[in-house]
JSON list of N, CA, C and O in Angstrom, two decimals:
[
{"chain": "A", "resi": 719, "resn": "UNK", "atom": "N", "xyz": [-37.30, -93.75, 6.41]},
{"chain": "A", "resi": 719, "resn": "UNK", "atom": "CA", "xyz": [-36.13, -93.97, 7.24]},
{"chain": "A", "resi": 719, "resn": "UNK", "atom": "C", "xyz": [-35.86, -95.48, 7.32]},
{"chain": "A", "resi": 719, "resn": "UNK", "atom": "O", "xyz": [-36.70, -96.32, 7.63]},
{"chain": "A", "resi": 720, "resn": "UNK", "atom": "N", "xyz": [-34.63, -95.69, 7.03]},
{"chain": "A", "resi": 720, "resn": "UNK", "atom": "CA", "xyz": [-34.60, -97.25, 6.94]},
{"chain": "A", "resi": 720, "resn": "UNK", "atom": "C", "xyz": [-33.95, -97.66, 8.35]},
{"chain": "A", "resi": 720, "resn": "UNK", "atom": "O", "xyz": [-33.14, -96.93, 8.92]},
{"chain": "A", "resi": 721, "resn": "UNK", "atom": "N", "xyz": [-34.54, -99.28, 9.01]},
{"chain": "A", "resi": 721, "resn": "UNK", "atom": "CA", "xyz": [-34.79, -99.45, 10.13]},
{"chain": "A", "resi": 721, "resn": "UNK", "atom": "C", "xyz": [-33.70, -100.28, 10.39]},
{"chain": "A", "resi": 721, "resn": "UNK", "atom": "O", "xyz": [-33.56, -101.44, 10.01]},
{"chain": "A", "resi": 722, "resn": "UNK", "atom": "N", "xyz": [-32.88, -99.55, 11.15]},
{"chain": "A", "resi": 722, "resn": "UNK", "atom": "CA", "xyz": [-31.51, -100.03, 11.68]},
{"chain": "A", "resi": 722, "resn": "UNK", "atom": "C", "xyz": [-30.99, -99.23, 12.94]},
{"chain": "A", "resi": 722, "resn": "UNK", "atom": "O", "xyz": [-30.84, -98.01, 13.03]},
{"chain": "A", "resi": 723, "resn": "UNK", "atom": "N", "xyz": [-30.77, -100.10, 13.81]},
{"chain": "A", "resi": 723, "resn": "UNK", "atom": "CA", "xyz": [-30.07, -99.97, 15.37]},
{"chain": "A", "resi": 723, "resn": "UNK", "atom": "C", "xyz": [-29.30, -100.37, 15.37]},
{"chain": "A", "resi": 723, "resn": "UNK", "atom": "O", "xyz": [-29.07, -101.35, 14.66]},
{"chain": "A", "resi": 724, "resn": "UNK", "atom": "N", "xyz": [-28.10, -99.63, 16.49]},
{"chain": "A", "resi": 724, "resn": "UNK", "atom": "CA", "xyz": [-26.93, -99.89, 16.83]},
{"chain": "A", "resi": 724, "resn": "UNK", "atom": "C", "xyz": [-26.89, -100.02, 18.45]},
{"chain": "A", "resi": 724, "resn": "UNK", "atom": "O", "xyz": [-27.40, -98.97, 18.84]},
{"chain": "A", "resi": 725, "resn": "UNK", "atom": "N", "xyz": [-26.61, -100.63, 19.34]},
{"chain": "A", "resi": 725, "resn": "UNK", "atom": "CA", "xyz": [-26.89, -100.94, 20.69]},
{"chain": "A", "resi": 725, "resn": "UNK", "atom": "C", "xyz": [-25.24, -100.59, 21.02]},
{"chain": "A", "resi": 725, "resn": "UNK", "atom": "O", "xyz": [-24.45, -100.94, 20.14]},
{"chain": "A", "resi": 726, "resn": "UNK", "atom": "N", "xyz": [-24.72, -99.96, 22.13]},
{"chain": "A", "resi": 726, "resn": "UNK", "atom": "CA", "xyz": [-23.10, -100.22, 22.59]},
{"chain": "A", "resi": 726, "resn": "UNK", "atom": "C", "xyz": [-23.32, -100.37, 23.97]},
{"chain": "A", "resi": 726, "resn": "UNK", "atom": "O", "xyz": [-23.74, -99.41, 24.62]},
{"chain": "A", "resi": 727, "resn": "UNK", "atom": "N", "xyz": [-23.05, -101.56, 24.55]},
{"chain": "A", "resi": 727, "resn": "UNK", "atom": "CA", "xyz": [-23.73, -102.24, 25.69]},
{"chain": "A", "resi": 727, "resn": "UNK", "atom": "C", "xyz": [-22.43, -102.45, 26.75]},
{"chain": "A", "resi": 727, "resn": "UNK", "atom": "O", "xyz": [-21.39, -103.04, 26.43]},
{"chain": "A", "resi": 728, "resn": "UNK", "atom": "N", "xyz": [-22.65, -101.97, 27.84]},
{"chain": "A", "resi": 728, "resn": "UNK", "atom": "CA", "xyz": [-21.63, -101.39, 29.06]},
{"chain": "A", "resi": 728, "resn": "UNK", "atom": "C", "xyz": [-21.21, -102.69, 29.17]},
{"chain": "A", "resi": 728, "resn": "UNK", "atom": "O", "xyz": [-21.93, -103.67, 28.99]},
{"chain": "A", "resi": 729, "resn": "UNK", "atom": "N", "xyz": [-19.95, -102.72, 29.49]},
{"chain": "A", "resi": 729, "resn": "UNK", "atom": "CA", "xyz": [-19.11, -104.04, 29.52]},
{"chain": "A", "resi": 729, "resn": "UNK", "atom": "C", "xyz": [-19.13, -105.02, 28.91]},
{"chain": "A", "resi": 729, "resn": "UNK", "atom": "O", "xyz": [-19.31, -106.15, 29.38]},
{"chain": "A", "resi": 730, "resn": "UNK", "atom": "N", "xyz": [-18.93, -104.71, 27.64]},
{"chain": "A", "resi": 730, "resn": "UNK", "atom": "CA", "xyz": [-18.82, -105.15, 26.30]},
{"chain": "A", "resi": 730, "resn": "UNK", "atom": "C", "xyz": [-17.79, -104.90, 25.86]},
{"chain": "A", "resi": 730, "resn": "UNK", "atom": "O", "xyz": [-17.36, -103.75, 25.76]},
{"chain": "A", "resi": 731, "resn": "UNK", "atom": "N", "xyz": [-16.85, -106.46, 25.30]},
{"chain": "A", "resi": 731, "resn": "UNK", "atom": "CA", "xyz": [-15.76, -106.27, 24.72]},
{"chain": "A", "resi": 731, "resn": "UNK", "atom": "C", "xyz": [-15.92, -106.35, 22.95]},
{"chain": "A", "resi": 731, "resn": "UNK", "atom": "O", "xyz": [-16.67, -105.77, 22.17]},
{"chain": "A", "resi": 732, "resn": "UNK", "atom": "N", "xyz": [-14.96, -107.22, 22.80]},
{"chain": "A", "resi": 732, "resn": "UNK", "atom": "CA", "xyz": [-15.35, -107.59, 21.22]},
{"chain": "A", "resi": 732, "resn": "UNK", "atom": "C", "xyz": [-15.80, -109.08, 21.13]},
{"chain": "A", "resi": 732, "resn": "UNK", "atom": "O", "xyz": [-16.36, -109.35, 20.07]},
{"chain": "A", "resi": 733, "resn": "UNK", "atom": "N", "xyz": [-15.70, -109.88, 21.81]},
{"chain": "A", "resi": 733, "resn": "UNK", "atom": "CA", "xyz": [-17.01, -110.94, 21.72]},
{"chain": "A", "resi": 733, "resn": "UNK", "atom": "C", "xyz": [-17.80, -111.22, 23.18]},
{"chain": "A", "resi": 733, "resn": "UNK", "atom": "O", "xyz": [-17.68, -111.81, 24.26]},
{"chain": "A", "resi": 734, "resn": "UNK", "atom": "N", "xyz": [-18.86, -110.17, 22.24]},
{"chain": "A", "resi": 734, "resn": "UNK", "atom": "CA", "xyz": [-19.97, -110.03, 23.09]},
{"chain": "A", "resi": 734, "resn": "UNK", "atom": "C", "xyz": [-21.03, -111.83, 23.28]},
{"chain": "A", "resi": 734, "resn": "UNK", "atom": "O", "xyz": [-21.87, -112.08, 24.15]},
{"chain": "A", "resi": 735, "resn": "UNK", "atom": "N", "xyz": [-20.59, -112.67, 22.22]},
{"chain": "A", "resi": 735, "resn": "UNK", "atom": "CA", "xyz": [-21.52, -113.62, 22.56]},
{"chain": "A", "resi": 735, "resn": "UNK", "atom": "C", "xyz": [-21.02, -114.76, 23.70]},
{"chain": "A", "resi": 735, "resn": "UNK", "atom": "O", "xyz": [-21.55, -115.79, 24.10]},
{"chain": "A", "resi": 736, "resn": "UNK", "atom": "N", "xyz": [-19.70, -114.05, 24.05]},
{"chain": "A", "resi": 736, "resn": "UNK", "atom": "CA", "xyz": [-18.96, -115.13, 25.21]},
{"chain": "A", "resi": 736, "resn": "UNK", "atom": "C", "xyz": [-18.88, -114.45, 26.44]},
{"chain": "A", "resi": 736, "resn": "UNK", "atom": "O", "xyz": [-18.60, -115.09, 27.45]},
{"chain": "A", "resi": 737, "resn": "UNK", "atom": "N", "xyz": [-19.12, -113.11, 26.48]},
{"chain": "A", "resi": 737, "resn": "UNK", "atom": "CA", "xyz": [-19.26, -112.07, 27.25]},
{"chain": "A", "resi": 737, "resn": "UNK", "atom": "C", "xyz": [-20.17, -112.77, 28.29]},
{"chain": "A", "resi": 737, "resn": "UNK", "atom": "O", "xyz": [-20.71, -113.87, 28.27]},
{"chain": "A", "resi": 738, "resn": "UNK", "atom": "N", "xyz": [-20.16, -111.57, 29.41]},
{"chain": "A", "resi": 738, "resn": "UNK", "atom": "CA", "xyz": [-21.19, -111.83, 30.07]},
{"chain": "A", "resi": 738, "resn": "UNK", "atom": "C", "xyz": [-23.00, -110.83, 29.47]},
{"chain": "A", "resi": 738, "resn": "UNK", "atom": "O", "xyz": [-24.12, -110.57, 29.92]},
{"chain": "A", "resi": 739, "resn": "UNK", "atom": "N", "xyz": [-22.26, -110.65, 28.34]},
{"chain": "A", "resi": 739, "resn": "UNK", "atom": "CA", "xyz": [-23.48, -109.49, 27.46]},
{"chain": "A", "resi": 739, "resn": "UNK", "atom": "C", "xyz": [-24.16, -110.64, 26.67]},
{"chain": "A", "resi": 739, "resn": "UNK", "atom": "O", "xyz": [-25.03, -110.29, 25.88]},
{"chain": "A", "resi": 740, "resn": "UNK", "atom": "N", "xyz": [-23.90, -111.91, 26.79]},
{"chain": "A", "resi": 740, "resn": "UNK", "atom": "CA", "xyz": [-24.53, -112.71, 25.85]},
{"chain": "A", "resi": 740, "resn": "UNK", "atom": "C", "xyz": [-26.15, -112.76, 25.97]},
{"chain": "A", "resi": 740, "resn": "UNK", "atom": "O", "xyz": [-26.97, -112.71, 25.04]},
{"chain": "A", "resi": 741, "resn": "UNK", "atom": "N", "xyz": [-26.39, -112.90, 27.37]},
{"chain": "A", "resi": 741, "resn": "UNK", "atom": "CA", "xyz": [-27.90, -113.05, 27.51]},
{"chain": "A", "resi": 741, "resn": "UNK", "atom": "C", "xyz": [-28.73, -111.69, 27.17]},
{"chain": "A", "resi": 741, "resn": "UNK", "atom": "O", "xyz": [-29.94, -111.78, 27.01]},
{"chain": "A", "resi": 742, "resn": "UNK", "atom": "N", "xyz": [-28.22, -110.73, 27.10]},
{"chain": "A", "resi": 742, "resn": "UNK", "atom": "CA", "xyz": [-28.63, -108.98, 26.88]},
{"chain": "A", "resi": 742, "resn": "UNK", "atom": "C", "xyz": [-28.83, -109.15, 25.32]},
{"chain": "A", "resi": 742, "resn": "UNK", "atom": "O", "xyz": [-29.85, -108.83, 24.72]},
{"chain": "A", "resi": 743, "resn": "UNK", "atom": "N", "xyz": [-27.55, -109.77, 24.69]},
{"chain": "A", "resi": 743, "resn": "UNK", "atom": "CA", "xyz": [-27.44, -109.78, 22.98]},
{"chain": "A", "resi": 743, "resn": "UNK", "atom": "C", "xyz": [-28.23, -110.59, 22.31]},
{"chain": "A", "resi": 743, "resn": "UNK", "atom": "O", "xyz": [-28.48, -110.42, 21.12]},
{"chain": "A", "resi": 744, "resn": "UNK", "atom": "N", "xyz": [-28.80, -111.72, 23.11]},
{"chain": "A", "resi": 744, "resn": "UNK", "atom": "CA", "xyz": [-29.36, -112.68, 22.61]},
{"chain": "A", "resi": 744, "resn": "UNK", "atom": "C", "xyz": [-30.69, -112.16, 22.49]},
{"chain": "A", "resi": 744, "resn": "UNK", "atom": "O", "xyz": [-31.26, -112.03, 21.41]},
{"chain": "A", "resi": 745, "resn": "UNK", "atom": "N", "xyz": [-31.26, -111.83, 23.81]},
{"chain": "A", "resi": 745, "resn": "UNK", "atom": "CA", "xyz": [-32.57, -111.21, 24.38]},
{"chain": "A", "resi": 745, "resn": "UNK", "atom": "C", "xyz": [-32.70, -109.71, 23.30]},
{"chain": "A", "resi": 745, "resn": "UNK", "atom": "O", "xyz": [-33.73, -109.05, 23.20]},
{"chain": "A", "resi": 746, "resn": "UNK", "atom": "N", "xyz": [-32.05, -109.55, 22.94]},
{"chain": "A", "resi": 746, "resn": "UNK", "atom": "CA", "xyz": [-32.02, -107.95, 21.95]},
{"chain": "A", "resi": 746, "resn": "UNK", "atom": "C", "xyz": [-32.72, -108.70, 20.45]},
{"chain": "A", "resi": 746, "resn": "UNK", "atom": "O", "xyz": [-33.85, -108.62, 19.98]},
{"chain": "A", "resi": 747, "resn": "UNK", "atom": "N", "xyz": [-31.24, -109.59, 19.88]},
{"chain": "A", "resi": 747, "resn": "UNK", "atom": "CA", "xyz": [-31.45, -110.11, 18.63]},
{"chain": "A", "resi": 747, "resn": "UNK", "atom": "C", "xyz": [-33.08, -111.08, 18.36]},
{"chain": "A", "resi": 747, "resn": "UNK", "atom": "O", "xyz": [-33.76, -111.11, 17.33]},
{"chain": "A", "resi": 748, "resn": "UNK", "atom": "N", "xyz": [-33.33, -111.75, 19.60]},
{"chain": "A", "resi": 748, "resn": "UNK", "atom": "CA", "xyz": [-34.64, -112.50, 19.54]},
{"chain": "A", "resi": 748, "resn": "UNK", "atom": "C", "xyz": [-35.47, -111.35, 18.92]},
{"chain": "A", "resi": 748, "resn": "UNK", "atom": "O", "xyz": [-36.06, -111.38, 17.84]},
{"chain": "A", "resi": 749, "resn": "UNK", "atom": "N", "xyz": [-35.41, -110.25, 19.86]},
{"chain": "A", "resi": 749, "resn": "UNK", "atom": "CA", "xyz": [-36.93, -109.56, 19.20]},
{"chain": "A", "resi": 749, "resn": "UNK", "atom": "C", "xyz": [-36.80, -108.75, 18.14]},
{"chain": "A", "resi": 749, "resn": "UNK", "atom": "O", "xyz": [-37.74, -108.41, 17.43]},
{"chain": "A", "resi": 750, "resn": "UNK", "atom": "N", "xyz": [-35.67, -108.42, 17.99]},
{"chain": "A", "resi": 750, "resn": "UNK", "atom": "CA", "xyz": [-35.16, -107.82, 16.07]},
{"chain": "A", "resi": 750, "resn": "UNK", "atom": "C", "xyz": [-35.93, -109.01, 15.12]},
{"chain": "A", "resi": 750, "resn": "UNK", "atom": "O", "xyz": [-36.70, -108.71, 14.21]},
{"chain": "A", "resi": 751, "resn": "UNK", "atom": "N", "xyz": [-35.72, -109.94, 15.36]},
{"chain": "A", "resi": 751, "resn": "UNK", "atom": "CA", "xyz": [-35.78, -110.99, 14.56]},
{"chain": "A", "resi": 751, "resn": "UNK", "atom": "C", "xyz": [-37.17, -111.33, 14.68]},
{"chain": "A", "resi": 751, "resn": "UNK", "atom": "O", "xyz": [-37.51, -111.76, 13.58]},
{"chain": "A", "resi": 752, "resn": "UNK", "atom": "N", "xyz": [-38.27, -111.35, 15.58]},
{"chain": "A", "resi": 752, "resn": "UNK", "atom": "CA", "xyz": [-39.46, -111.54, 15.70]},
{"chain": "A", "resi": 752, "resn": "UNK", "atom": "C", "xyz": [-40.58, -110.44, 15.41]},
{"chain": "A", "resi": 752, "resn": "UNK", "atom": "O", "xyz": [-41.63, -110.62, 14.79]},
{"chain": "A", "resi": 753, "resn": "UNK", "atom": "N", "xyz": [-40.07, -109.14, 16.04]},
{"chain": "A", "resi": 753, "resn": "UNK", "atom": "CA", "xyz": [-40.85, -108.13, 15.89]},
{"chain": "A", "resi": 753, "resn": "UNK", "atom": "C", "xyz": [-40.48, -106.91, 14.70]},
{"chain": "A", "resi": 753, "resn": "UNK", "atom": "O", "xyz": [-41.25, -106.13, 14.15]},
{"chain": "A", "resi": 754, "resn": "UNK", "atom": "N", "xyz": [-39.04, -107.08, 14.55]},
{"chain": "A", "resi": 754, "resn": "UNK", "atom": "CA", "xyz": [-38.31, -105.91, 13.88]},
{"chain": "A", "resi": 754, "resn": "UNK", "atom": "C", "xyz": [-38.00, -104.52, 14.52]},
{"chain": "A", "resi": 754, "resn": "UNK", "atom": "O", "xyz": [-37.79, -103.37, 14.15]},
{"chain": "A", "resi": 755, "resn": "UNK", "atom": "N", "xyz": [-38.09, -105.36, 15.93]},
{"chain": "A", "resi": 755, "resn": "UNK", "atom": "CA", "xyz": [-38.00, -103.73, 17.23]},
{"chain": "A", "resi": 755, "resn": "UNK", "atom": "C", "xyz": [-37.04, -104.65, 18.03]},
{"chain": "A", "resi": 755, "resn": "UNK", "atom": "O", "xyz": [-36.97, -105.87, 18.12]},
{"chain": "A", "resi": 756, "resn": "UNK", "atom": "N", "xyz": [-36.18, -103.46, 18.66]},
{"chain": "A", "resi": 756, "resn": "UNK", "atom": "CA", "xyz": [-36.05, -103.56, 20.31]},
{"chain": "A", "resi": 756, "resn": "UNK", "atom": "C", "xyz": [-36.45, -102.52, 21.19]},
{"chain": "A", "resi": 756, "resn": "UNK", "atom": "O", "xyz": [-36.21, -101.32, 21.04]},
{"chain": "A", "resi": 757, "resn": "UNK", "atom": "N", "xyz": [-37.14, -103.10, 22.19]},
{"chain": "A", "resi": 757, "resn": "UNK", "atom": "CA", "xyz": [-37.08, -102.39, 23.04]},
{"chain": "A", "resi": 757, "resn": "UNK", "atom": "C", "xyz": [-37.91, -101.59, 22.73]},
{"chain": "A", "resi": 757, "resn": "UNK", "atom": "O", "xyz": [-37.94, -100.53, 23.35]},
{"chain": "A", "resi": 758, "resn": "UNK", "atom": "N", "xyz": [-38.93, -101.86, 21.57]},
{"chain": "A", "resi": 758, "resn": "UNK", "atom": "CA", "xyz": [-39.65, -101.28, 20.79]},
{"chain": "A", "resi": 758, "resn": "UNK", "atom": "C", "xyz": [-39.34, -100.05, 19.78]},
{"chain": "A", "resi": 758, "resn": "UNK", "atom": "O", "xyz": [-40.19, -99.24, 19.43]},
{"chain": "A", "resi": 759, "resn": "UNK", "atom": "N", "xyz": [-38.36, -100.03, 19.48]},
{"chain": "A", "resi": 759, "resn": "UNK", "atom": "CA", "xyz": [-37.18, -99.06, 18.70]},
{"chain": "A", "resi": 759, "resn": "UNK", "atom": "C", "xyz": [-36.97, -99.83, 17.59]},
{"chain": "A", "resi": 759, "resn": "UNK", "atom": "O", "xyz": [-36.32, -100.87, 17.55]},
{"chain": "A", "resi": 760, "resn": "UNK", "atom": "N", "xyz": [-37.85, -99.02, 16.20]},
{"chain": "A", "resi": 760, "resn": "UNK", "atom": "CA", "xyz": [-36.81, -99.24, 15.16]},
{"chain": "A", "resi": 760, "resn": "UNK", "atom": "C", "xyz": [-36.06, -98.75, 14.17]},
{"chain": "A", "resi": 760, "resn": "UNK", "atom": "O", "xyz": [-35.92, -99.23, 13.05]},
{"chain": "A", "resi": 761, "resn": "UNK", "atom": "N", "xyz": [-35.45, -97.48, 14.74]},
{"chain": "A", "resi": 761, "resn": "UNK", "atom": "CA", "xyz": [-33.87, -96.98, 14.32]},
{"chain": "A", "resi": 761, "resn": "UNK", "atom": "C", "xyz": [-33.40, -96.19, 15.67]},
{"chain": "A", "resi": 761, "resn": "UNK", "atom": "O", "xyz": [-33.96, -96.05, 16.76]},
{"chain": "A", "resi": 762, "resn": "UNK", "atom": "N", "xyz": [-32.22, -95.75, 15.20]},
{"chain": "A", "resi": 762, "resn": "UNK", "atom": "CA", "xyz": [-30.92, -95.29, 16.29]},
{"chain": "A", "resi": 762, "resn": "UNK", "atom": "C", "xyz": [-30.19, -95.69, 16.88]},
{"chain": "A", "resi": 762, "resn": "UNK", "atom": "O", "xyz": [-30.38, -96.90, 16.94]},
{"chain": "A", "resi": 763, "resn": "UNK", "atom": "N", "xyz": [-29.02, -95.29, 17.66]},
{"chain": "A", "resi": 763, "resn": "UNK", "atom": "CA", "xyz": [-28.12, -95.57, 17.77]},
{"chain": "A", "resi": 763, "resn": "UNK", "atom": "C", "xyz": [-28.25, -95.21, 19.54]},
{"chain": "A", "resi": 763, "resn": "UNK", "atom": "O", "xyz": [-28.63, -94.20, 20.13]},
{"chain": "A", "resi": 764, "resn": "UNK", "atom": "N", "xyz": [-27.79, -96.41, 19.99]},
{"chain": "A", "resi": 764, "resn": "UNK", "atom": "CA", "xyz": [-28.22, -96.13, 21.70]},
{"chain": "A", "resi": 764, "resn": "UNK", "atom": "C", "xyz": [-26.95, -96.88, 22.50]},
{"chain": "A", "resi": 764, "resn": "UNK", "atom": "O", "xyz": [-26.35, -97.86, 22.07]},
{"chain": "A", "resi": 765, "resn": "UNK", "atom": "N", "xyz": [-26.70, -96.21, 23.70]},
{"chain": "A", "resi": 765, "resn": "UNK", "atom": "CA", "xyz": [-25.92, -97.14, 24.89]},
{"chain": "A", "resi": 765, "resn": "UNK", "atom": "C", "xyz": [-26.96, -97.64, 26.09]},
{"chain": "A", "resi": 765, "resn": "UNK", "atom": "O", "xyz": [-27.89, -97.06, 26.66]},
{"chain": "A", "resi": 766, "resn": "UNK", "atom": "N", "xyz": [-26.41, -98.90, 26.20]},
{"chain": "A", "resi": 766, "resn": "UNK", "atom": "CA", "xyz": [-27.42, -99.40, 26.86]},
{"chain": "A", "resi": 766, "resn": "UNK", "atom": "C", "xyz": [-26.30, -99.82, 28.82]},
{"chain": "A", "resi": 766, "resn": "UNK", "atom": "O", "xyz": [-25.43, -100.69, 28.89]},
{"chain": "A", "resi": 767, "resn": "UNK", "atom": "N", "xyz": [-26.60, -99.22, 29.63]},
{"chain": "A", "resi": 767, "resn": "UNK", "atom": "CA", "xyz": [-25.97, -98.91, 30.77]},
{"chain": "A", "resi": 767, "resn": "UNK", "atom": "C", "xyz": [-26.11, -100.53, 31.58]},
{"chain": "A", "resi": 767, "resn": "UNK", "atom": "O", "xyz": [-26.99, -101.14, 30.98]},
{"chain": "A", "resi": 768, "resn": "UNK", "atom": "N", "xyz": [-25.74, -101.06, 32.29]},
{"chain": "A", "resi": 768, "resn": "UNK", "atom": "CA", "xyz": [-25.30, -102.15, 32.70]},
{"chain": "A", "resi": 768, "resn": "UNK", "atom": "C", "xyz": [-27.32, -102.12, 33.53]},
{"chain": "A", "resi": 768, "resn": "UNK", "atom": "O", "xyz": [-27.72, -103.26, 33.76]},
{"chain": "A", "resi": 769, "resn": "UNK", "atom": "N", "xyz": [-28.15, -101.19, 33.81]},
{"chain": "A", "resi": 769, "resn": "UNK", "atom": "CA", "xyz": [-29.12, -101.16, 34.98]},
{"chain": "A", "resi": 769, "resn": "UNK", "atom": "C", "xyz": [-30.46, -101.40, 33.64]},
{"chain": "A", "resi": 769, "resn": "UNK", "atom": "O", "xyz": [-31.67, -101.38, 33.87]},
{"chain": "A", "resi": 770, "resn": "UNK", "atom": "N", "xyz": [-29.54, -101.71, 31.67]},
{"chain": "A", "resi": 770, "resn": "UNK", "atom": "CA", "xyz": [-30.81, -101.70, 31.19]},
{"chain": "A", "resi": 770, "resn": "UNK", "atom": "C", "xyz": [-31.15, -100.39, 30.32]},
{"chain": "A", "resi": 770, "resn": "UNK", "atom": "O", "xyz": [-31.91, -100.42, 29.35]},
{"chain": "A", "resi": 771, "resn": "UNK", "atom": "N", "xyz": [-30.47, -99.18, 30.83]},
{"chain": "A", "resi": 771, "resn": "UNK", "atom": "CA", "xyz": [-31.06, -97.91, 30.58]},
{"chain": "A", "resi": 771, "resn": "UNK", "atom": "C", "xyz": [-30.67, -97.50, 29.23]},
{"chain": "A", "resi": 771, "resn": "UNK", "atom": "O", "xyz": [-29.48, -97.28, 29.03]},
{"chain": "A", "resi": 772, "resn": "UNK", "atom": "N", "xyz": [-31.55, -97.34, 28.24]},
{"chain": "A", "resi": 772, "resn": "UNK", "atom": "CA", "xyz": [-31.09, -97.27, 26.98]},
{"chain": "A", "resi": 772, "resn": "UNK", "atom": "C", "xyz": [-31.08, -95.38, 27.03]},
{"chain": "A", "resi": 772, "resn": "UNK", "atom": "O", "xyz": [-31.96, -94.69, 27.55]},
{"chain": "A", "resi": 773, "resn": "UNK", "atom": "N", "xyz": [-29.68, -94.81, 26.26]},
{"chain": "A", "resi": 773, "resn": "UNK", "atom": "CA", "xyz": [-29.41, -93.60, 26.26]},
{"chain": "A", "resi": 773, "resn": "UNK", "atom": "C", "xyz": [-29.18, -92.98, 24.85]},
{"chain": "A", "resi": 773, "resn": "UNK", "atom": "O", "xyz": [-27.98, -92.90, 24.59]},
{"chain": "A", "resi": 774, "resn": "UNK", "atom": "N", "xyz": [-29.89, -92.59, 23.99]},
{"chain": "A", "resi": 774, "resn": "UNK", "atom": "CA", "xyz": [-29.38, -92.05, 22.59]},
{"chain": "A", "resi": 774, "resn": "UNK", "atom": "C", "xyz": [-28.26, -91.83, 22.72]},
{"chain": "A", "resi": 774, "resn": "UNK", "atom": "O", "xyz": [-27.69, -91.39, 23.72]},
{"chain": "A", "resi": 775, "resn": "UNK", "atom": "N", "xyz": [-27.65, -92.23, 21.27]},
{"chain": "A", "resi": 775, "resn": "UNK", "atom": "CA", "xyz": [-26.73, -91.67, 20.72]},
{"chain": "A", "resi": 775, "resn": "UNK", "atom": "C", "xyz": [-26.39, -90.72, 19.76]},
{"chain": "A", "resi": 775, "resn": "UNK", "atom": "O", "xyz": [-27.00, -90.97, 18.72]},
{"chain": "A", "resi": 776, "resn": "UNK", "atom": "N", "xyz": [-25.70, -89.78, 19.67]},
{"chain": "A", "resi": 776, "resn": "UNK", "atom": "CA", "xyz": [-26.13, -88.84, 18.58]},
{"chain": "A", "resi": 776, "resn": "UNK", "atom": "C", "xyz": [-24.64, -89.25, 17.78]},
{"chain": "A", "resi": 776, "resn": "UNK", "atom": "O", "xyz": [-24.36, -88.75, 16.69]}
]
């Protein structure tokens, strides 16, 4: 299974890095980039609720 996530993060427009989602996106991409996880996840497709709460996506 090849290792790819999709995050859709509650009050998120289309630039998320000016957003107030920047520190969520940043804090996500750091550990993609260090560990090859978030959140210790590495595949699927998730919404992530303003409280943090990551929810599959199907």
């Amino acid at each position: 299974m090849a290792q790819k996530l999709m995050f859709c993060l509650a009050g998120a427009g289309h630039s998320l890095v000016w957003e107030r989602t920047a520190k969520t996106l940043h804090h996500m991409s750091e550990q993609w980039y260090r560990n090859g996880k978030v959140e210790g996840l590495t595949s699927g497709s998730f919404f992530r609720d303003f409280d943090g709460e990551l929810t599959p996506l199907q």
